[in-house]
């Protein structure tokens, strides 16, 4: 079955461009377009897309509030909806909040067409699509907006084993599963198991939320290598 996509952007020209790109992909179907957050929420309820391609800066309800409300609705109604945020990185200071709101990741608006289509497939499959290096750069830049935990150790981290904490640190530093496996001299399968355990124990949905959580709890500090 085709992946159902809802396009949300206040610029008609961009929506048209994204539609042309995605409609050339046989397994992706654009089911609708919305110009603001209010319309995005209404269209999500009506059209039931698998992935919402969400702009952040829009008049009225912005992409952050729309993302939060869409995912809250999806959770209570039992629908499987994912949000993929598009942003102009150097100008947009709201990406961290979008990830906190539950977005499965973000891409730059000048992303190559094949990467955009690939990202939608990954997100529809339940994974995160934030490039590790971009995640690290973003969180380093906006870390001052995250809560400080210098003087306390959040109790939830007590549930992690020492190896799981190390996996979380490496994940937050931008390493892929394969790179973590090489660093720890274990198999890729073992790393996937550790990552799964971390997500389950911390009640997180995906790797993106795990990276944000690592910064919020102080496991990783901006600029650390």
PDB file of N, CA and C in Angstrom, residues 67-164:
ATOM      1  N   UNK A  67       2.029  19.870  15.498  1.00  0.00           N
ATOM      2  CA  UNK A  67       2.638  18.553  15.708  1.00  0.00           C
ATOM      3  C   UNK A  67       2.178  17.946  17.022  1.00  0.00           C
ATOM      4  N   UNK A  68       2.241  18.735  18.085  1.00  0.00           N
ATOM      5  CA  UNK A  68       1.839  18.250  19.410  1.00  0.00           C
ATOM      6  C   UNK A  68       0.382  17.793  19.406  1.00  0.00           C
ATOM      7  N   UNK A  69      -0.488  18.595  18.817  1.00  0.00           N
ATOM      8  CA  UNK A  69      -1.914  18.268  18.836  1.00  0.00           C
ATOM      9  C   UNK A  69      -2.233  17.077  17.932  1.00  0.00           C
ATOM     10  N   UNK A  70      -1.563  17.005  16.793  1.00  0.00           N
ATOM     11  CA  UNK A  70      -1.783  15.871  15.890  1.00  0.00           C
ATOM     12  C   UNK A  70      -1.389  14.568  16.565  1.00  0.00           C
ATOM     13  N   UNK A  71      -0.224  14.562  17.214  1.00  0.00           N
ATOM     14  CA  UNK A  71       0.248  13.323  17.832  1.00  0.00           C
ATOM     15  C   UNK A  71      -0.539  12.972  19.091  1.00  0.00           C
ATOM     16  N   UNK A  72      -1.025  13.970  19.810  1.00  0.00           N
ATOM     17  CA  UNK A  72      -1.910  13.681  20.943  1.00  0.00           C
ATOM     18  C   UNK A  72      -3.209  13.059  20.452  1.00  0.00           C
ATOM     19  N   UNK A  73      -3.749  13.606  19.365  1.00  0.00           N
ATOM     20  CA  UNK A  73      -4.964  13.033  18.789  1.00  0.00           C
ATOM     21  C   UNK A  73      -4.709  11.614  18.299  1.00  0.00           C
ATOM     22  N   UNK A  74      -3.581  11.409  17.614  1.00  0.00           N
ATOM     23  CA  UNK A  74      -3.262  10.079  17.085  1.00  0.00           C
ATOM     24  C   UNK A  74      -3.146   9.066  18.217  1.00  0.00           C
ATOM     25  N   UNK A  75      -2.534   9.487  19.324  1.00  0.00           N
ATOM     26  CA  UNK A  75      -2.360   8.574  20.459  1.00  0.00           C
ATOM     27  C   UNK A  75      -3.710   8.184  21.056  1.00  0.00           C
ATOM     28  N   UNK A  76      -4.582   9.159  21.264  1.00  0.00           N
ATOM     29  CA  UNK A  76      -5.866   8.859  21.902  1.00  0.00           C
ATOM     30  C   UNK A  76      -6.811   8.107  20.974  1.00  0.00           C
ATOM     31  N   UNK A  77      -6.653   8.315  19.667  1.00  0.00           N
ATOM     32  CA  UNK A  77      -7.556   7.662  18.716  1.00  0.00           C
ATOM     33  C   UNK A  77      -7.005   6.346  18.175  1.00  0.00           C
ATOM     34  N   UNK A  78      -5.757   6.045  18.511  1.00  0.00           N
ATOM     35  CA  UNK A  78      -5.160   4.792  18.049  1.00  0.00           C
ATOM     36  C   UNK A  78      -4.670   4.822  16.615  1.00  0.00           C
ATOM     37  N   UNK A  79      -4.519   6.010  16.043  1.00  0.00           N
ATOM     38  CA  UNK A  79      -4.029   6.128  14.671  1.00  0.00           C
ATOM     39  C   UNK A  79      -2.502   6.177  14.648  1.00  0.00           C
ATOM     40  N   UNK A  80      -1.911   5.621  13.599  1.00  0.00           N
ATOM     41  CA  UNK A  80      -0.462   5.647  13.420  1.00  0.00           C
ATOM     42  C   UNK A  80      -0.095   6.803  12.497  1.00  0.00           C
ATOM     43  N   UNK A  81       0.218   7.933  13.082  1.00  0.00           N
ATOM     44  CA  UNK A  81       0.595   9.113  12.303  1.00  0.00           C
ATOM     45  C   UNK A  81       1.984   9.560  12.746  1.00  0.00           C
ATOM     46  N   UNK A  82       2.853   9.843  11.787  1.00  0.00           N
ATOM     47  CA  UNK A  82       4.192  10.358  12.072  1.00  0.00           C
ATOM     48  C   UNK A  82       4.337  11.751  11.488  1.00  0.00           C
ATOM     49  N   UNK A  83       5.124  12.589  12.158  1.00  0.00           N
ATOM     50  CA  UNK A  83       5.356  13.951  11.677  1.00  0.00           C
ATOM     51  C   UNK A  83       6.828  14.118  11.345  1.00  0.00           C
ATOM     52  N   UNK A  84       7.097  14.578  10.141  1.00  0.00           N
ATOM     53  CA  UNK A  84       8.449  14.878   9.689  1.00  0.00           C
ATOM     54  C   UNK A  84       8.532  16.377   9.431  1.00  0.00           C
ATOM     55  N   UNK A  85       9.367  17.062  10.188  1.00  0.00           N
ATOM     56  CA  UNK A  85       9.456  18.519  10.115  1.00  0.00           C
ATOM     57  C   UNK A  85      10.465  18.950   9.057  1.00  0.00           C
ATOM     58  N   UNK A  86      10.105  19.961   8.292  1.00  0.00           N
ATOM     59  CA  UNK A  86      11.021  20.596   7.344  1.00  0.00           C
ATOM     60  C   UNK A  86      11.375  21.979   7.872  1.00  0.00           C
ATOM     61  N   UNK A  87      12.648  22.321   7.845  1.00  0.00           N
ATOM     62  CA  UNK A  87      13.078  23.588   8.414  1.00  0.00           C
ATOM     63  C   UNK A  87      14.229  24.198   7.629  1.00  0.00           C
ATOM     64  N   UNK A  88      14.373  25.510   7.726  1.00  0.00           N
ATOM     65  CA  UNK A  88      15.573  26.177   7.261  1.00  0.00           C
ATOM     66  C   UNK A  88      16.469  26.306   8.479  1.00  0.00           C
ATOM     67  N   UNK A  89      17.413  25.412   8.612  1.00  0.00           N
ATOM     68  CA  UNK A  89      18.163  25.222   9.866  1.00  0.00           C
ATOM     69  C   UNK A  89      18.784  26.490  10.405  1.00  0.00           C
ATOM     70  N   UNK A  90      19.426  27.280   9.569  1.00  0.00           N
ATOM     71  CA  UNK A  90      20.156  28.437  10.063  1.00  0.00           C
ATOM     72  C   UNK A  90      19.249  29.528  10.597  1.00  0.00           C
ATOM     73  N   UNK A  91      17.968  29.466  10.266  1.00  0.00           N
ATOM     74  CA  UNK A  91      17.051  30.508  10.716  1.00  0.00           C
ATOM     75  C   UNK A  91      16.068  30.017  11.768  1.00  0.00           C
ATOM     76  N   UNK A  92      15.786  28.744  11.774  1.00  0.00           N
ATOM     77  CA  UNK A  92      14.705  28.230  12.600  1.00  0.00           C
ATOM     78  C   UNK A  92      15.208  27.835  13.975  1.00  0.00           C
ATOM     79  N   UNK A  93      14.656  28.457  15.020  1.00  0.00           N
ATOM     80  CA  UNK A  93      15.085  28.189  16.383  1.00  0.00           C
ATOM     81  C   UNK A  93      14.083  27.339  17.151  1.00  0.00           C
ATOM     82  N   UNK A  94      13.231  26.628  16.425  1.00  0.00           N
ATOM     83  CA  UNK A  94      12.166  25.897  17.090  1.00  0.00           C
ATOM     84  C   UNK A  94      12.235  24.385  16.892  1.00  0.00           C
ATOM     85  N   UNK A  95      13.305  23.901  16.306  1.00  0.00           N
ATOM     86  CA  UNK A  95      13.365  22.488  15.968  1.00  0.00           C
ATOM     87  C   UNK A  95      13.381  21.606  17.216  1.00  0.00           C
ATOM     88  N   UNK A  96      14.133  22.007  18.244  1.00  0.00           N
ATOM     89  CA  UNK A  96      14.173  21.218  19.476  1.00  0.00           C
ATOM     90  C   UNK A  96      12.773  21.072  20.051  1.00  0.00           C
ATOM     91  N   UNK A  97      12.002  22.160  20.032  1.00  0.00           N
ATOM     92  CA  UNK A  97      10.638  22.089  20.551  1.00  0.00           C
ATOM     93  C   UNK A  97       9.776  21.164  19.700  1.00  0.00           C
ATOM     94  N   UNK A  98      10.024  21.135  18.396  1.00  0.00           N
ATOM     95  CA  UNK A  98       9.266  20.229  17.531  1.00  0.00           C
ATOM     96  C   UNK A  98       9.566  18.777  17.882  1.00  0.00           C
ATOM     97  N   UNK A  99      10.836  18.473  18.164  1.00  0.00           N
ATOM     98  CA  UNK A  99      11.197  17.113  18.550  1.00  0.00           C
ATOM     99  C   UNK A  99      10.573  16.765  19.892  1.00  0.00           C
ATOM    100  N   UNK A 100      10.578  17.713  20.808  1.00  0.00           N
ATOM    101  CA  UNK A 100       9.925  17.486  22.098  1.00  0.00           C
ATOM    102  C   UNK A 100       8.429  17.236  21.913  1.00  0.00           C
ATOM    103  N   UNK A 101       7.845  17.897  20.922  1.00  0.00           N
ATOM    104  CA  UNK A 101       6.418  17.728  20.676  1.00  0.00           C
ATOM    105  C   UNK A 101       6.104  16.356  20.093  1.00  0.00           C
ATOM    106  N   UNK A 102       7.138  15.632  19.667  1.00  0.00           N
ATOM    107  CA  UNK A 102       6.932  14.276  19.177  1.00  0.00           C
ATOM    108  C   UNK A 102       7.251  14.033  17.726  1.00  0.00           C
ATOM    109  N   UNK A 103       7.769  15.035  17.023  1.00  0.00           N
ATOM    110  CA  UNK A 103       8.137  14.824  15.622  1.00  0.00           C
ATOM    111  C   UNK A 103       9.176  13.717  15.499  1.00  0.00           C
ATOM    112  N   UNK A 104       9.073  12.954  14.441  1.00  0.00           N
ATOM    113  CA  UNK A 104       9.993  11.840  14.231  1.00  0.00           C
ATOM    114  C   UNK A 104      11.311  12.277  13.621  1.00  0.00           C
ATOM    115  N   UNK A 105      11.462  13.565  13.359  1.00  0.00           N
ATOM    116  CA  UNK A 105      12.727  14.054  12.833  1.00  0.00           C
ATOM    117  C   UNK A 105      12.531  15.322  12.035  1.00  0.00           C
ATOM    118  N   UNK A 106      13.605  15.752  11.397  1.00  0.00           N
ATOM    119  CA  UNK A 106      13.526  16.956  10.592  1.00  0.00           C
ATOM    120  C   UNK A 106      14.533  16.905   9.463  1.00  0.00           C
ATOM    121  N   UNK A 107      14.214  17.651   8.422  1.00  0.00           N
ATOM    122  CA  UNK A 107      15.083  17.776   7.255  1.00  0.00           C
ATOM    123  C   UNK A 107      15.158  19.243   6.872  1.00  0.00           C
ATOM    124  N   UNK A 108      16.200  19.599   6.148  1.00  0.00           N
ATOM    125  CA  UNK A 108      16.281  20.932   5.583  1.00  0.00           C
ATOM    126  C   UNK A 108      15.376  21.021   4.359  1.00  0.00           C
ATOM    127  N   UNK A 109      14.875  22.216   4.091  1.00  0.00           N
ATOM    128  CA  UNK A 109      13.956  22.379   2.966  1.00  0.00           C
ATOM    129  C   UNK A 109      14.642  22.220   1.612  1.00  0.00           C
ATOM    130  N   UNK A 110      15.972  22.292   1.587  1.00  0.00           N
ATOM    131  CA  UNK A 110      16.670  22.086   0.319  1.00  0.00           C
ATOM    132  C   UNK A 110      17.153  20.644   0.174  1.00  0.00           C
ATOM    133  N   UNK A 111      16.523  19.732   0.909  1.00  0.00           N
ATOM    134  CA  UNK A 111      16.901  18.326   0.845  1.00  0.00           C
ATOM    135  C   UNK A 111      16.740  17.809  -0.592  1.00  0.00           C
ATOM    136  N   UNK A 112      17.673  16.991  -1.090  1.00  0.00           N
ATOM    137  CA  UNK A 112      17.525  16.415  -2.431  1.00  0.00           C
ATOM    138  C   UNK A 112      16.255  15.572  -2.521  1.00  0.00           C
ATOM    139  N   UNK A 113      15.612  15.537  -3.682  1.00  0.00           N
ATOM    140  CA  UNK A 113      14.349  14.804  -3.829  1.00  0.00           C
ATOM    141  C   UNK A 113      14.407  13.350  -3.384  1.00  0.00           C
ATOM    142  N   UNK A 114      15.491  12.636  -3.729  1.00  0.00           N
ATOM    143  CA  UNK A 114      15.557  11.233  -3.350  1.00  0.00           C
ATOM    144  C   UNK A 114      15.664  11.067  -1.832  1.00  0.00           C
ATOM    145  N   UNK A 115      16.331  12.008  -1.166  1.00  0.00           N
ATOM    146  CA  UNK A 115      16.445  11.933   0.293  1.00  0.00           C
ATOM    147  C   UNK A 115      15.105  12.240   0.963  1.00  0.00           C
ATOM    148  N   UNK A 116      14.342  13.146   0.383  1.00  0.00           N
ATOM    149  CA  UNK A 116      13.026  13.456   0.932  1.00  0.00           C
ATOM    150  C   UNK A 116      12.126  12.226   0.866  1.00  0.00           C
ATOM    151  N   UNK A 117      12.098  11.586  -0.277  1.00  0.00           N
ATOM    152  CA  UNK A 117      11.274  10.387  -0.431  1.00  0.00           C
ATOM    153  C   UNK A 117      11.755   9.274   0.496  1.00  0.00           C
ATOM    154  N   UNK A 118      13.079   9.126   0.600  1.00  0.00           N
ATOM    155  CA  UNK A 118      13.623   8.101   1.490  1.00  0.00           C
ATOM    156  C   UNK A 118      13.285   8.384   2.944  1.00  0.00           C
ATOM    157  N   UNK A 119      13.318   9.651   3.325  1.00  0.00           N
ATOM    158  CA  UNK A 119      12.999  10.020   4.699  1.00  0.00           C
ATOM    159  C   UNK A 119      11.555   9.686   5.032  1.00  0.00           C
ATOM    160  N   UNK A 120      10.670   9.933   4.106  1.00  0.00           N
ATOM    161  CA  UNK A 120       9.255   9.616   4.343  1.00  0.00           C
ATOM    162  C   UNK A 120       9.069   8.119   4.536  1.00  0.00           C
ATOM    163  N   UNK A 121       9.782   7.319   3.749  1.00  0.00           N
ATOM    164  CA  UNK A 121       9.677   5.867   3.907  1.00  0.00           C
ATOM    165  C   UNK A 121      10.177   5.431   5.287  1.00  0.00           C
ATOM    166  N   UNK A 122      11.298   6.002   5.708  1.00  0.00           N
ATOM    167  CA  UNK A 122      11.877   5.636   7.005  1.00  0.00           C
ATOM    168  C   UNK A 122      10.929   6.008   8.140  1.00  0.00           C
ATOM    169  N   UNK A 123      10.394   7.226   8.083  1.00  0.00           N
ATOM    170  CA  UNK A 123       9.494   7.685   9.145  1.00  0.00           C
ATOM    171  C   UNK A 123       8.212   6.859   9.154  1.00  0.00           C
ATOM    172  N   UNK A 124       7.678   6.551   7.985  1.00  0.00           N
ATOM    173  CA  UNK A 124       6.461   5.745   7.910  1.00  0.00           C
ATOM    174  C   UNK A 124       6.680   4.360   8.500  1.00  0.00           C
ATOM    175  N   UNK A 125       7.923   3.897   8.448  1.00  0.00           N
ATOM    176  CA  UNK A 125       8.261   2.582   8.990  1.00  0.00           C
ATOM    177  C   UNK A 125       8.465   2.617  10.503  1.00  0.00           C
ATOM    178  N   UNK A 126       8.346   3.809  11.099  1.00  0.00           N
ATOM    179  CA  UNK A 126       8.432   3.916  12.549  1.00  0.00           C
ATOM    180  C   UNK A 126       9.776   4.337  13.093  1.00  0.00           C
ATOM    181  N   UNK A 127      10.722   4.685  12.210  1.00  0.00           N
ATOM    182  CA  UNK A 127      12.055   5.082  12.669  1.00  0.00           C
ATOM    183  C   UNK A 127      12.194   6.599  12.605  1.00  0.00           C
ATOM    184  N   UNK A 128      13.347   7.087  13.091  1.00  0.00           N
ATOM    185  CA  UNK A 128      13.633   8.524  13.054  1.00  0.00           C
ATOM    186  C   UNK A 128      14.557   8.825  11.881  1.00  0.00           C
ATOM    187  N   UNK A 129      14.476  10.055  11.372  1.00  0.00           N
ATOM    188  CA  UNK A 129      15.240  10.373  10.172  1.00  0.00           C
ATOM    189  C   UNK A 129      16.179  11.558  10.370  1.00  0.00           C
ATOM    190  N   UNK A 130      16.382  12.014  11.582  1.00  0.00           N
ATOM    191  CA  UNK A 130      17.332  13.098  11.801  1.00  0.00           C
ATOM    192  C   UNK A 130      18.739  12.564  11.598  1.00  0.00           C
ATOM    193  N   UNK A 131      19.493  13.203  10.706  1.00  0.00           N
ATOM    194  CA  UNK A 131      20.880  12.788  10.505  1.00  0.00           C
ATOM    195  C   UNK A 131      21.653  12.981  11.800  1.00  0.00           C
ATOM    196  N   UNK A 132      22.433  11.989  12.235  1.00  0.00           N
ATOM    197  CA  UNK A 132      23.135  12.104  13.522  1.00  0.00           C
ATOM    198  C   UNK A 132      23.982  13.355  13.658  1.00  0.00           C
ATOM    199  N   UNK A 133      24.706  13.730  12.600  1.00  0.00           N
ATOM    200  CA  UNK A 133      25.574  14.910  12.711  1.00  0.00           C
ATOM    201  C   UNK A 133      24.751  16.186  12.847  1.00  0.00           C
ATOM    202  N   UNK A 134      23.601  16.241  12.181  1.00  0.00           N
ATOM    203  CA  UNK A 134      22.743  17.412  12.301  1.00  0.00           C
ATOM    204  C   UNK A 134      22.123  17.466  13.683  1.00  0.00           C
ATOM    205  N   UNK A 135      21.749  16.316  14.225  1.00  0.00           N
ATOM    206  CA  UNK A 135      21.210  16.274  15.580  1.00  0.00           C
ATOM    207  C   UNK A 135      22.203  16.847  16.566  1.00  0.00           C
ATOM    208  N   UNK A 136      23.447  16.408  16.449  1.00  0.00           N
ATOM    209  CA  UNK A 136      24.480  16.884  17.363  1.00  0.00           C
ATOM    210  C   UNK A 136      24.681  18.394  17.231  1.00  0.00           C
ATOM    211  N   UNK A 137      24.773  18.880  15.996  1.00  0.00           N
ATOM    212  CA  UNK A 137      24.984  20.310  15.776  1.00  0.00           C
ATOM    213  C   UNK A 137      23.816  21.121  16.332  1.00  0.00           C
ATOM    214  N   UNK A 138      22.606  20.637  16.097  1.00  0.00           N
ATOM    215  CA  UNK A 138      21.416  21.335  16.555  1.00  0.00           C
ATOM    216  C   UNK A 138      21.368  21.434  18.071  1.00  0.00           C
ATOM    217  N   UNK A 139      21.574  20.319  18.734  1.00  0.00           N
ATOM    218  CA  UNK A 139      21.470  20.321  20.189  1.00  0.00           C
ATOM    219  C   UNK A 139      22.613  21.085  20.838  1.00  0.00           C
ATOM    220  N   UNK A 140      23.790  21.047  20.236  1.00  0.00           N
ATOM    221  CA  UNK A 140      24.881  21.870  20.754  1.00  0.00           C
ATOM    222  C   UNK A 140      24.517  23.352  20.671  1.00  0.00           C
ATOM    223  N   UNK A 141      23.872  23.713  19.573  1.00  0.00           N
ATOM    224  CA  UNK A 141      23.548  25.116  19.360  1.00  0.00           C
ATOM    225  C   UNK A 141      22.465  25.595  20.328  1.00  0.00           C
ATOM    226  N   UNK A 142      21.469  24.741  20.593  1.00  0.00           N
ATOM    227  CA  UNK A 142      20.332  25.164  21.400  1.00  0.00           C
ATOM    228  C   UNK A 142      20.323  24.566  22.798  1.00  0.00           C
ATOM    229  N   UNK A 143      21.454  24.046  23.242  1.00  0.00           N
ATOM    230  CA  UNK A 143      21.494  23.385  24.545  1.00  0.00           C
ATOM    231  C   UNK A 143      21.134  24.328  25.686  1.00  0.00           C
ATOM    232  N   UNK A 144      21.363  25.619  25.509  1.00  0.00           N
ATOM    233  CA  UNK A 144      21.046  26.557  26.589  1.00  0.00           C
ATOM    234  C   UNK A 144      19.546  26.669  26.822  1.00  0.00           C
ATOM    235  N   UNK A 145      18.751  26.160  25.886  1.00  0.00           N
ATOM    236  CA  UNK A 145      17.302  26.178  26.056  1.00  0.00           C
ATOM    237  C   UNK A 145      16.813  24.942  26.801  1.00  0.00           C
ATOM    238  N   UNK A 146      17.690  23.943  26.995  1.00  0.00           N
ATOM    239  CA  UNK A 146      17.289  22.718  27.667  1.00  0.00           C
ATOM    240  C   UNK A 146      17.465  22.858  29.173  1.00  0.00           C
ATOM    241  N   UNK A 147      16.670  22.123  29.958  1.00  0.00           N
ATOM    242  CA  UNK A 147      16.787  22.233  31.407  1.00  0.00           C
ATOM    243  C   UNK A 147      18.170  21.831  31.891  1.00  0.00           C
ATOM    244  N   UNK A 148      18.666  22.516  32.904  1.00  0.00           N
ATOM    245  CA  UNK A 148      19.961  22.182  33.486  1.00  0.00           C
ATOM    246  C   UNK A 148      19.798  21.084  34.525  1.00  0.00           C
ATOM    247  N   UNK A 149      20.683  20.080  34.471  1.00  0.00           N
ATOM    248  CA  UNK A 149      20.629  18.987  35.450  1.00  0.00           C
ATOM    249  C   UNK A 149      22.007  18.763  36.046  1.00  0.00           C
ATOM    250  N   UNK A 150      22.773  19.815  36.180  1.00  0.00           N
ATOM    251  CA  UNK A 150      24.140  19.680  36.679  1.00  0.00           C
ATOM    252  C   UNK A 150      24.180  19.133  38.110  1.00  0.00           C
ATOM    253  N   UNK A 151      23.175  19.464  38.885  1.00  0.00           N
ATOM    254  CA  UNK A 151      23.216  19.108  40.307  1.00  0.00           C
ATOM    255  C   UNK A 151      22.324  17.939  40.664  1.00  0.00           C
ATOM    256  N   UNK A 152      21.807  17.247  39.669  1.00  0.00           N
ATOM    257  CA  UNK A 152      20.956  16.109  40.017  1.00  0.00           C
ATOM    258  C   UNK A 152      21.052  15.038  38.937  1.00  0.00           C
ATOM    259  N   UNK A 153      20.797  13.815  39.318  1.00  0.00           N
ATOM    260  CA  UNK A 153      20.771  12.695  38.379  1.00  0.00           C
ATOM    261  C   UNK A 153      19.323  12.217  38.268  1.00  0.00           C
ATOM    262  N   UNK A 154      18.684  12.414  37.132  1.00  0.00           N
ATOM    263  CA  UNK A 154      17.290  12.022  37.013  1.00  0.00           C
ATOM    264  C   UNK A 154      17.096  10.553  37.347  1.00  0.00           C
ATOM    265  N   UNK A 155      16.114  10.214  38.185  1.00  0.00           N
ATOM    266  CA  UNK A 155      15.935   8.845  38.628  1.00  0.00           C
ATOM    267  C   UNK A 155      15.719   7.852  37.502  1.00  0.00           C
ATOM    268  N   UNK A 156      15.118   8.300  36.402  1.00  0.00           N
ATOM    269  CA  UNK A 156      14.813   7.359  35.321  1.00  0.00           C
ATOM    270  C   UNK A 156      16.069   6.719  34.755  1.00  0.00           C
ATOM    271  N   UNK A 157      17.186   7.410  34.819  1.00  0.00           N
ATOM    272  CA  UNK A 157      18.422   6.851  34.284  1.00  0.00           C
ATOM    273  C   UNK A 157      18.946   5.703  35.141  1.00  0.00           C
ATOM    274  N   UNK A 158      18.468   5.599  36.363  1.00  0.00           N
ATOM    275  CA  UNK A 158      18.905   4.508  37.235  1.00  0.00           C
ATOM    276  C   UNK A 158      18.487   3.150  36.685  1.00  0.00           C
ATOM    277  N   UNK A 159      17.493   3.158  35.794  1.00  0.00           N
ATOM    278  CA  UNK A 159      17.019   1.894  35.226  1.00  0.00           C
ATOM    279  C   UNK A 159      17.967   1.356  34.145  1.00  0.00           C
ATOM    280  N   UNK A 160      18.875   2.192  33.668  1.00  0.00           N
ATOM    281  CA  UNK A 160      19.786   1.757  32.612  1.00  0.00           C
ATOM    282  C   UNK A 160      21.012   1.071  33.186  1.00  0.00           C
ATOM    283  N   UNK A 161      21.487   0.041  32.486  1.00  0.00           N
ATOM    284  CA  UNK A 161      22.760  -0.566  32.846  1.00  0.00           C
ATOM    285  C   UNK A 161      23.886   0.357  32.394  1.00  0.00           C
ATOM    286  N   UNK A 162      25.090   0.107  32.862  1.00  0.00           N
ATOM    287  CA  UNK A 162      26.226   0.937  32.459  1.00  0.00           C
ATOM    288  C   UNK A 162      26.443   0.862  30.957  1.00  0.00           C
ATOM    289  N   UNK A 163      26.284  -0.324  30.365  1.00  0.00           N
ATOM    290  CA  UNK A 163      26.452  -0.451  28.917  1.00  0.00           C
ATOM    291  C   UNK A 163      25.359   0.318  28.172  1.00  0.00           C
ATOM    292  N   UNK A 164      24.141   0.285  28.683  1.00  0.00           N
ATOM    293  CA  UNK A 164      23.062   1.025  28.035  1.00  0.00           C
ATOM    294  C   UNK A 164      23.304   2.528  28.113  1.00  0.00           C
TER     295      UNK A 164
END
